[in-house]
């Protein structure tokens, strides 16, 4: 597609449920990033993929967060046993290579009740 | 560690006024610096970038110069328009094996007609 696509746009879940957020990067982009953005804050880095390899997951806040990109294109961010503090906008970005400008999706707004 | 500090908003200006949004950073190594913009209802998009000291990034009338001696990357525009109303994020990326990108908290700009 023309840009980075994220789904769903909005997700409401009850505390304790598992959620899965999807990111379709720009075709051919080898680099893929996930960020968490709290209200009124800048995006916080979660994890980075180069093709299918997860090279940096230092930003994942706990072992409840898991990301994968098995075929080097679509990526899924999974959050297990969700907590209220997980409520945020989750952004995905892709780029054509390391240190190249990132193209962002519109994000998934996650609300945990 | 690596961090970005930008001036707090909101910043309110009249049309055709001069804009400066301050951004300073701390980083190990030699970061690349970016300004991203988020227009109302839209996703983050790259505004401009600079990859080494004394580089000037420019786009849509906005400019920012990579100042290593003052560790700054201030955003400027000589004459703002109502359509420039948005949230502006300063960011840096460093090679940590994954080119983690670190964002500032964002500065909201309102431009009045």
XYZ file of C-alpha atoms in Angstrom, chain A:
113
model
C 0.000 0.000 0.000
C 0.891 3.650 -0.107
C 1.554 3.998 3.595
C 1.871 2.151 6.874
C -1.425 0.569 7.846
C -2.377 -0.347 11.399
C -5.372 -2.269 12.638
C -7.575 -1.995 14.477
C -7.734 1.812 14.824
C -9.416 1.456 18.206
C -9.402 -1.429 20.640
C -11.215 -1.676 23.949
C -10.415 -4.611 26.195
C -11.080 -5.623 29.759
C -8.213 -5.843 32.182
C -6.621 -9.266 31.968
C -7.494 -9.926 28.333
C -4.902 -10.478 25.640
C -4.780 -8.145 22.617
C -3.021 -8.264 19.256
C -2.207 -5.188 17.190
C -1.266 -5.448 13.536
C 1.077 -3.370 11.388
C 1.432 -3.525 7.602
C 4.572 -1.579 6.681
C 5.323 0.062 3.384
C 6.218 -2.632 0.869
C 9.949 -3.248 0.735
C 10.778 -1.445 3.969
C 13.235 -3.559 5.921
C 13.056 -1.621 9.182
C 9.997 -1.678 11.427
C 9.497 0.049 14.756
C 6.832 -0.073 17.461
C 6.204 2.838 19.819
C 3.864 3.534 22.718
C 2.481 7.061 23.005
C 0.741 8.182 26.167
C -1.608 11.153 26.056
C 0.312 14.402 25.732
C 3.669 12.675 25.401
C 6.039 11.796 22.621
C 6.283 8.245 21.304
C 8.328 5.869 23.463
C 10.375 3.246 21.650
C 9.303 -0.348 22.235
C 11.085 -2.552 19.711
C 12.816 -2.644 16.319
C 12.946 -5.231 13.528
C 15.280 -5.459 10.593
C 13.475 -7.808 8.234
C 12.372 -10.697 10.469
C 15.086 -10.198 13.078
C 14.159 -8.383 16.257
C 17.370 -6.444 16.870
C 16.259 -4.312 19.780
C 13.489 -5.006 22.274
C 14.874 -2.938 25.092
C 11.798 -0.701 25.224
C 9.248 -3.424 25.904
C 7.958 -2.568 29.399
C 7.416 -6.113 30.625
C 7.362 -9.729 29.541
C 3.641 -9.303 28.851
C 4.620 -7.487 25.653
C 5.701 -9.546 22.674
C 6.292 -8.571 19.042
C 6.949 -10.640 15.969
C 7.565 -10.200 12.251
C 7.930 -13.771 11.031
C 8.207 -13.114 7.292
C 9.864 -9.735 7.407
C 6.764 -7.768 6.422
C 3.626 -7.694 8.608
C 4.262 -7.335 12.322
C 2.082 -8.062 15.337
C 2.420 -6.577 18.802
C 0.796 -8.754 21.432
C 0.019 -7.719 24.981
C -0.926 -10.438 27.405
C -2.961 -10.004 30.594
C -3.542 -6.324 29.851
C -3.398 -3.741 32.630
C -4.903 -0.272 32.787
C -1.465 1.302 32.409
C -1.244 -0.308 28.964
C -3.844 2.184 27.700
C -2.102 4.293 25.049
C -1.746 4.793 21.327
C 0.527 2.187 19.769
C 2.369 3.436 16.717
C 4.109 1.447 14.041
C 6.679 2.945 11.688
C 8.732 1.574 8.825
C 11.767 2.799 6.942
C 13.837 1.742 3.963
C 16.946 1.208 6.062
C 18.761 2.003 9.218
C 18.814 5.684 10.090
C 16.397 6.550 7.283
C 13.268 8.624 7.956
C 10.457 6.635 9.473
C 6.952 6.561 8.012
C 4.282 6.251 10.674
C 0.886 4.614 10.682
C -2.119 6.308 12.265
C -1.800 4.132 15.353
C -4.049 1.881 17.384
C -5.714 3.519 20.376
C -5.908 0.889 23.107
C -8.188 1.397 26.084
C -8.123 -1.058 28.970
C -11.185 -0.966 31.206
